[in-house]
Amino acid sequence: LTDLYDRLGVSITLNDLSTHTSVLELENFISEAKERTAVDFTVREIYPLTNLQLYFAYVMRGNTTANLPFLFKLDDSVDLMRLKKAVEDVFDIHPGLKAVVQLHEGVFKNFRHDDRRVEVPMTSMSDEQWKEYQKGLLKPYLYTENEPLYHVEITRTDSAVYLYFDIAHIMGDGITMNVLFEDINRLYAGEPVKKESYSFFEYILDEKDRDARGMRAQNESYFRKLMEGFRIRKSILNLKDFYDLSQGENAALKGRFSSLNRKTLTAFGRKYGVSENAIFLTAYNYCIGIFSNEKDTISSSIHSGRTDSRWARLAGPLFLTYYFRYTNVPHETVPQLLQKSGRQIMD
């Protein structure tokens, strides 16, 4: 996709490739894209929220589920001043992280602040003070006026040094965090790191352009068709009285897939042209059907949403949620079922 963009000057997503399956169709798509009026990326002070950001602003506001927190206990060999500068510099490389989400004329908007310089505080305290202090590290984002969408600090104690790094989910996702930590490591090592030439702000404008061209309406139509005739009669998410979900600490799944041979699984997928994700989602829904004695089941999953080469190392909330439906068909073979599932996931 990157090579196609560099050579043709047209952004092509995975969806575009799967929709236009012949050379002639791709040629027509590229010709139409080149004739289309280019999106105006002129820098502005205020940007609308993306469709995903709306969820975090209006539903998850004040909930720490909308945080992406990491706490690192640092090795004694870490140069704290060099680390401090590397963390501060990563915000200049990904300027969207310096934005603010706040109310404007009664609705939440993104406010751009590329010129701001992020300062990482360094504090010292005793081990006893740290025991209490760390309990309050995780603070929800409320999207108030000029409230940063990050909580970052370095803390020295009598026996250790910690880096706390938390980005608001409204401005990041799991891939974002991977990218940021990779860039911080490179900056700390003195390696060059390229600043985003296409930032989350351009992504916002591109999304609004796609919506204006009917992409959102197409997605809604697909969802209605997928859910056609489905009736929710029961859910495995129902809270049971004997669950005390407020007391879970340091929980872990042990012995996961202990009998599963990865090479066998991937070889099976290659043989029938289906991904590991398609196999997992199909098996998951199949098991839900057995567990609930239902022949028609729905589950939701997510993917990175980075289906355009320009978005590969973009800092921002790009992940997408999609629904997967499994309907039991008598005498359907496993390869037939998996290939059908794979097509549904690609759609």
CSV table of C-alpha atoms in Angstrom, one decimal:
chain,number,residue,atom,x,y,z
A,1,LEU,CA,0.0,0.0,0.0
A,2,THR,CA,2.9,2.4,0.8
A,3,ASP,CA,4.5,1.7,-2.6
A,4,LEU,CA,1.2,2.3,-4.4
A,5,TYR,CA,0.7,5.6,-2.5
A,6,ASP,CA,4.3,6.7,-3.3
A,7,ARG,CA,4.0,5.8,-7.0
A,8,LEU,CA,0.5,6.8,-7.8
A,9,GLY,CA,-0.1,9.6,-5.3
A,10,VAL,CA,-3.5,8.0,-4.3
A,11,SER,CA,-4.3,6.5,-0.9
A,12,ILE,CA,-5.6,3.0,-1.3
A,13,THR,CA,-6.9,1.1,1.7
A,14,LEU,CA,-7.4,-2.7,2.2
A,15,ASN,CA,-11.1,-2.2,1.7
A,16,ASP,CA,-10.5,-0.5,-1.6
A,17,LEU,CA,-8.3,-3.4,-2.7
A,18,SER,CA,-10.9,-6.0,-1.6
A,19,THR,CA,-13.7,-4.1,-3.3
A,20,HIS,CA,-11.9,-3.5,-6.6
A,21,THR,CA,-10.7,-7.0,-7.4
A,22,SER,CA,-9.5,-6.6,-11.0
A,23,VAL,CA,-6.8,-4.5,-12.6
A,24,LEU,CA,-9.4,-2.6,-14.6
A,25,GLU,CA,-11.5,-1.8,-11.5
A,26,LEU,CA,-8.4,-0.6,-9.7
A,27,GLU,CA,-7.5,1.6,-12.7
A,28,ASN,CA,-10.9,3.2,-12.7
A,29,PHE,CA,-10.8,3.7,-8.9
A,30,ILE,CA,-7.4,5.4,-9.1
A,31,SER,CA,-8.5,7.6,-12.0
A,32,GLU,CA,-11.6,8.7,-10.1
A,33,ALA,CA,-9.5,9.3,-7.0
A,34,LYS,CA,-7.1,11.5,-8.9
A,35,GLU,CA,-10.0,13.6,-10.3
A,36,ARG,CA,-11.6,14.0,-6.9
A,37,THR,CA,-11.1,17.3,-5.1
A,38,ALA,CA,-8.3,17.0,-2.6
A,39,VAL,CA,-9.1,17.2,1.1
A,40,ASP,CA,-8.2,20.7,2.5
A,41,PHE,CA,-5.6,20.0,5.1
A,42,THR,CA,-5.1,23.7,6.0
A,43,VAL,CA,-4.0,23.9,9.7
A,44,ARG,CA,-6.8,25.2,11.9
A,45,GLU,CA,-7.4,25.7,15.6
A,46,ILE,CA,-10.5,23.5,16.0
A,47,TYR,CA,-11.3,20.1,14.5
A,48,PRO,CA,-14.4,17.9,15.0
A,49,LEU,CA,-14.2,14.7,16.9
A,50,THR,CA,-13.9,11.4,14.9
A,51,ASN,CA,-16.8,8.9,15.2
A,52,LEU,CA,-14.7,6.9,17.7
A,53,GLN,CA,-13.8,10.0,19.7
A,54,LEU,CA,-17.5,10.8,20.2
A,55,TYR,CA,-17.9,7.6,22.2
A,56,PHE,CA,-15.0,8.5,24.5
A,57,ALA,CA,-16.2,12.1,25.0
A,58,TYR,CA,-19.8,11.4,25.7
A,59,VAL,CA,-19.9,7.9,27.1
A,60,MET,CA,-16.5,7.3,28.7
A,61,ARG,CA,-15.8,10.7,30.1
A,62,GLY,CA,-14.6,10.4,33.7
A,63,ASN,CA,-14.1,6.6,33.4
A,64,THR,CA,-10.5,5.3,33.8
A,65,THR,CA,-11.3,2.6,31.1
A,66,ALA,CA,-10.6,5.6,28.8
A,67,ASN,CA,-7.0,5.7,30.0
A,68,LEU,CA,-4.0,3.9,28.5
A,69,PRO,CA,-1.7,3.8,31.6
A,70,PHE,CA,1.8,2.3,31.9
A,71,LEU,CA,4.0,2.3,35.0
A,72,PHE,CA,7.7,1.4,34.5
A,73,LYS,CA,10.2,0.6,37.3
A,74,LEU,CA,13.4,1.9,35.7
A,75,ASP,CA,16.8,0.2,35.8
A,76,ASP,CA,19.5,2.0,37.7
A,77,SER,CA,21.5,2.5,34.5
A,78,VAL,CA,18.8,4.8,33.0
A,79,ASP,CA,19.9,8.4,32.4
A,80,LEU,CA,16.9,10.2,33.8
A,81,MET,CA,17.6,13.6,32.1
A,82,ARG,CA,18.0,11.9,28.7
A,83,LEU,CA,14.8,9.9,29.3
A,84,LYS,CA,12.9,13.0,30.3
A,85,LYS,CA,14.0,14.8,27.1
A,86,ALA,CA,13.1,11.7,25.0
A,87,VAL,CA,9.6,11.6,26.4
A,88,GLU,CA,9.1,15.3,25.9
A,89,ASP,CA,10.4,15.1,22.3
A,90,VAL,CA,8.0,12.3,21.4
A,91,PHE,CA,5.1,14.7,21.8
A,92,ASP,CA,6.6,17.0,19.2
A,93,ILE,CA,7.0,14.1,16.8
A,94,HIS,CA,3.3,13.2,17.3
A,95,PRO,CA,1.6,16.6,17.7
A,96,GLY,CA,-1.9,15.2,18.1
A,97,LEU,CA,-1.0,14.2,21.6
A,98,LYS,CA,-0.8,17.8,22.6
A,99,ALA,CA,-4.3,18.5,21.6
A,100,VAL,CA,-7.1,19.3,24.0
A,101,VAL,CA,-10.7,18.0,23.8
A,102,GLN,CA,-13.2,20.5,25.3
A,103,LEU,CA,-16.6,22.0,24.8
A,104,HIS,CA,-17.0,24.5,22.1
A,105,GLU,CA,-20.5,26.0,21.4
A,106,GLY,CA,-22.0,23.2,23.5
A,107,VAL,CA,-20.3,20.2,21.8
A,108,PHE,CA,-16.9,18.6,22.3
A,109,LYS,CA,-14.2,19.5,19.8
A,110,ASN,CA,-10.4,18.9,19.2
A,111,PHE,CA,-8.2,22.0,19.9
A,112,ARG,CA,-4.8,21.9,18.2
A,113,HIS,CA,-1.7,23.0,20.1
A,114,ASP,CA,1.3,22.0,18.1
A,115,ASP,CA,3.4,24.8,19.5
A,116,ARG,CA,3.1,23.7,23.1
A,117,ARG,CA,6.1,22.1,24.7
A,118,VAL,CA,5.4,19.2,27.1
A,119,GLU,CA,7.3,19.3,30.3
A,120,VAL,CA,7.7,16.0,32.2
A,121,PRO,CA,7.9,16.6,36.0
A,122,MET,CA,10.5,14.8,38.1
A,123,THR,CA,9.7,14.5,41.8
A,124,SER,CA,11.3,12.7,44.8
A,125,MET,CA,9.7,11.0,47.8
A,126,SER,CA,10.2,8.3,50.3
A,127,ASP,CA,9.2,4.7,49.8
A,128,GLU,CA,6.4,5.1,52.3
A,129,GLN,CA,5.1,8.2,50.5
A,130,TRP,CA,5.2,6.3,47.2
A,131,LYS,CA,3.0,3.5,48.5
A,132,GLU,CA,0.2,6.1,49.0
A,133,TYR,CA,1.1,8.3,46.0
A,134,GLN,CA,0.9,5.5,43.4
A,135,LYS,CA,-2.7,4.7,44.4
A,136,GLY,CA,-3.7,8.1,43.0
A,137,LEU,CA,-1.7,8.0,39.8
A,138,LEU,CA,-4.6,6.8,37.6
A,139,LYS,CA,-6.9,9.8,37.1
A,140,PRO,CA,-9.8,9.9,34.7
A,141,TYR,CA,-9.9,12.4,31.9
A,142,LEU,CA,-12.8,14.9,32.1
A,143,TYR,CA,-12.1,16.9,28.9
A,144,THR,CA,-12.3,20.3,30.7
A,145,GLU,CA,-10.9,23.5,29.4
A,146,ASN,CA,-7.1,23.2,28.5
A,147,GLU,CA,-6.9,19.8,30.3
A,148,PRO,CA,-4.0,17.8,28.8
A,149,LEU,CA,-4.7,14.4,27.3
A,150,TYR,CA,-1.7,12.8,28.9
A,151,HIS,CA,-0.4,12.1,32.5
A,152,VAL,CA,3.4,11.7,32.5
A,153,GLU,CA,5.9,11.9,35.3
A,154,ILE,CA,9.2,10.5,36.6
A,155,THR,CA,9.3,9.7,40.4
A,156,ARG,CA,12.4,8.9,42.5
A,157,THR,CA,11.9,7.0,45.7
A,158,ASP,CA,14.5,5.8,48.3
A,159,SER,CA,14.8,2.5,46.5
A,160,ALA,CA,13.6,2.9,42.9
A,161,VAL,CA,12.7,5.3,40.0
A,162,TYR,CA,9.5,5.1,38.1
A,163,LEU,CA,8.1,6.4,34.8
A,164,TYR,CA,4.4,6.8,34.6
A,165,PHE,CA,3.1,7.3,31.1
A,166,ASP,CA,-0.7,7.6,30.4
A,167,ILE,CA,-2.4,8.7,27.3
A,168,ALA,CA,-6.1,9.4,27.0
A,169,HIS,CA,-7.8,6.8,24.9
A,170,ILE,CA,-9.6,9.6,23.1
A,171,MET,CA,-6.2,10.4,21.5
A,172,GLY,CA,-4.6,7.0,21.3
A,173,ASP,CA,-4.9,3.2,21.2
A,174,GLY,CA,-2.8,0.1,21.7
A,175,ILE,CA,-0.8,0.5,18.4
A,176,THR,CA,-0.2,4.2,19.4
A,177,MET,CA,1.4,3.1,22.6
A,178,ASN,CA,3.6,0.7,20.8
A,179,VAL,CA,4.7,3.4,18.4
A,180,LEU,CA,5.4,5.9,21.2
A,181,PHE,CA,7.5,3.5,23.3
A,182,GLU,CA,9.5,2.5,20.2
A,183,ASP,CA,10.1,6.2,19.4
A,184,ILE,CA,11.0,7.0,23.0
A,185,ASN,CA,13.6,4.2,22.9
A,186,ARG,CA,15.1,5.5,19.6
A,187,LEU,CA,15.2,9.1,20.9
A,188,TYR,CA,16.8,8.0,24.1
A,189,ALA,CA,19.5,6.1,22.1
A,190,GLY,CA,20.1,9.3,20.0
A,191,GLU,CA,18.7,7.9,16.8
A,192,PRO,CA,16.7,10.1,14.4
A,193,VAL,CA,12.9,9.8,14.6
A,194,LYS,CA,10.9,11.4,11.8
A,195,LYS,CA,8.1,13.7,12.8
A,196,GLU,CA,4.6,12.9,11.5
A,197,SER,CA,4.0,14.4,8.1
A,198,TYR,CA,0.4,13.2,8.2
A,199,SER,CA,-1.0,13.6,11.7
A,200,PHE,CA,-4.3,12.7,13.5
A,201,PHE,CA,-5.7,16.1,12.4
A,202,GLU,CA,-5.4,15.1,8.7
A,203,TYR,CA,-6.9,11.8,9.6
A,204,ILE,CA,-9.9,13.6,11.1
A,205,LEU,CA,-10.5,15.6,7.9
A,206,ASP,CA,-10.1,12.5,5.8
A,207,GLU,CA,-12.7,10.7,7.9
A,208,LYS,CA,-15.2,13.5,7.5
A,209,ASP,CA,-14.5,13.5,3.7
A,210,ARG,CA,-15.2,9.8,3.6
A,211,ASP,CA,-18.4,10.3,5.6
A,212,ALA,CA,-19.5,13.0,3.2
A,213,ARG,CA,-18.9,10.7,0.2
A,214,GLY,CA,-21.3,8.1,1.7
A,215,MET,CA,-18.9,5.7,3.4
A,216,ARG,CA,-20.7,6.0,6.8
A,217,ALA,CA,-24.0,5.3,5.1
A,218,GLN,CA,-22.5,2.2,3.4
A,219,ASN,CA,-21.2,1.0,6.8
A,220,GLU,CA,-24.6,1.5,8.4
A,221,SER,CA,-26.3,-0.4,5.5
A,222,TYR,CA,-23.9,-3.3,5.9
A,223,PHE,CA,-24.5,-3.4,9.7
A,224,ARG,CA,-28.3,-3.5,9.2
A,225,LYS,CA,-27.9,-6.3,6.6
A,226,LEU,CA,-25.6,-8.3,8.9
A,227,MET,CA,-28.0,-8.0,11.9
A,228,GLU,CA,-31.1,-8.6,9.8
A,229,GLY,CA,-33.5,-11.1,11.5
A,230,PHE,CA,-31.3,-11.4,14.6
A,231,ARG,CA,-32.9,-11.3,18.0
A,232,ILE,CA,-31.0,-11.0,21.2
A,233,ARG,CA,-32.5,-13.5,23.6
A,234,LYS,CA,-29.6,-14.0,26.1
A,235,SER,CA,-26.1,-12.7,26.7
A,236,ILE,CA,-23.0,-14.3,28.3
A,237,LEU,CA,-22.1,-10.8,29.6
A,238,ASN,CA,-24.9,-10.8,32.2
A,239,LEU,CA,-23.6,-10.1,35.7
A,240,LYS,CA,-24.1,-13.1,38.0
A,241,ASP,CA,-24.7,-12.6,41.8
A,242,PHE,CA,-21.8,-14.8,42.7
A,243,TYR,CA,-19.2,-12.7,40.8
A,244,ASP,CA,-17.4,-10.1,42.8
A,245,LEU,CA,-15.9,-8.1,40.0
A,246,SER,CA,-14.7,-5.3,42.3
A,247,GLN,CA,-12.1,-7.5,44.1
A,248,GLY,CA,-10.1,-8.7,41.1
A,249,GLU,CA,-6.3,-8.0,41.5
A,250,ASN,CA,-3.4,-9.1,39.4
A,251,ALA,CA,-5.6,-11.6,37.6
A,252,ALA,CA,-4.1,-13.8,34.9
A,253,LEU,CA,-5.1,-16.5,32.6
A,254,LYS,CA,-2.9,-19.6,33.0
A,255,GLY,CA,-2.3,-22.5,30.7
A,256,ARG,CA,-3.9,-20.8,27.7
A,257,PHE,CA,-4.1,-23.0,24.6
A,258,SER,CA,-1.6,-25.4,26.1
A,259,SER,CA,-2.5,-28.1,23.7
A,260,LEU,CA,-2.6,-25.9,20.6
A,261,ASN,CA,0.2,-26.2,18.1
A,262,ARG,CA,0.7,-22.8,16.4
A,263,LYS,CA,2.4,-24.3,13.3
A,264,THR,CA,-0.4,-26.7,12.7
A,265,LEU,CA,-2.9,-23.9,13.1
A,266,THR,CA,-1.2,-21.5,10.7
A,267,ALA,CA,-0.6,-24.3,8.2
A,268,PHE,CA,-4.3,-25.1,8.3
A,269,GLY,CA,-5.1,-21.4,7.7
A,270,ARG,CA,-2.7,-21.2,4.7
A,271,LYS,CA,-4.2,-24.3,3.2
A,272,TYR,CA,-7.7,-22.9,3.2
A,273,GLY,CA,-6.9,-19.3,2.7
A,274,VAL,CA,-8.1,-18.0,6.1
A,275,SER,CA,-6.4,-16.0,8.8
A,276,GLU,CA,-5.9,-16.9,12.5
A,277,ASN,CA,-8.3,-14.2,13.4
A,278,ALA,CA,-11.0,-15.8,11.2
A,279,ILE,CA,-10.3,-19.2,12.8
A,280,PHE,CA,-10.5,-17.8,16.4
A,281,LEU,CA,-13.7,-15.7,15.9
A,282,THR,CA,-15.4,-18.7,14.2
A,283,ALA,CA,-14.4,-21.1,17.0
A,284,TYR,CA,-15.4,-18.5,19.6
A,285,ASN,CA,-18.8,-18.0,18.3
A,286,TYR,CA,-19.2,-21.7,17.7
A,287,CYS,CA,-18.4,-22.3,21.4
A,288,ILE,CA,-20.8,-19.6,22.4
A,289,GLY,CA,-23.5,-21.3,20.4
A,290,ILE,CA,-22.8,-24.6,22.2
A,291,PHE,CA,-22.7,-23.0,25.6
A,292,SER,CA,-25.9,-21.1,25.2
A,293,ASN,CA,-27.7,-23.7,23.0
A,294,GLU,CA,-28.2,-21.2,20.2
A,295,LYS,CA,-27.7,-21.6,16.5
A,296,ASP,CA,-27.3,-17.9,15.7
A,297,THR,CA,-24.7,-15.9,17.7
A,298,ILE,CA,-23.1,-12.5,17.6
A,299,SER,CA,-19.8,-11.3,19.1
A,300,SER,CA,-17.9,-8.1,18.7
A,301,SER,CA,-14.2,-7.7,18.1
A,302,ILE,CA,-11.7,-5.0,17.2
A,303,HIS,CA,-9.0,-4.4,14.6
A,304,SER,CA,-6.3,-1.8,14.5
A,305,GLY,CA,-8.1,0.2,11.8
A,306,ARG,CA,-4.7,1.0,10.2
A,307,THR,CA,-5.7,-0.1,6.7
A,308,ASP,CA,-4.0,2.8,5.0
A,309,SER,CA,-0.2,3.1,4.7
A,310,ARG,CA,-0.3,6.6,6.0
A,311,TRP,CA,-1.8,5.4,9.3
A,312,ALA,CA,0.8,2.8,10.2
A,313,ARG,CA,2.7,4.9,12.8
A,314,LEU,CA,0.1,7.5,13.4
A,315,ALA,CA,-0.6,8.4,17.0
A,316,GLY,CA,-4.4,8.4,17.5
A,317,PRO,CA,-7.5,6.3,18.2
A,318,LEU,CA,-7.8,4.5,15.0
A,319,PHE,CA,-9.1,1.1,16.1
A,320,LEU,CA,-12.5,-0.1,14.9
A,321,THR,CA,-15.1,-2.3,16.4
A,322,TYR,CA,-16.9,-4.8,14.2
A,323,TYR,CA,-19.6,-7.5,14.7
A,324,PHE,CA,-19.2,-11.1,13.8
A,325,ARG,CA,-22.2,-13.3,13.2
A,326,TYR,CA,-22.2,-17.1,13.2
A,327,THR,CA,-25.3,-19.0,12.0
A,328,ASN,CA,-25.3,-22.8,12.2
A,329,VAL,CA,-25.8,-24.4,8.8
A,330,PRO,CA,-26.5,-28.2,8.7
A,331,HIS,CA,-23.8,-30.3,7.0
A,332,GLU,CA,-21.5,-27.3,6.4
A,333,THR,CA,-17.9,-28.3,6.4
A,334,VAL,CA,-15.2,-26.6,8.5
A,335,PRO,CA,-13.4,-25.2,5.4
A,336,GLN,CA,-16.7,-23.8,4.0
A,337,LEU,CA,-17.5,-22.2,7.4
A,338,LEU,CA,-14.1,-20.7,7.8
A,339,GLN,CA,-14.0,-19.3,4.3
A,340,LYS,CA,-17.5,-17.8,4.8
A,341,SER,CA,-16.3,-16.3,8.1
A,342,GLY,CA,-13.2,-14.9,6.4
A,343,ARG,CA,-15.3,-13.1,3.8
A,344,GLN,CA,-17.5,-11.6,6.5
A,345,ILE,CA,-14.5,-10.3,8.4
A,346,MET,CA,-13.0,-8.7,5.3
A,347,ASP,CA,-16.4,-7.1,4.4
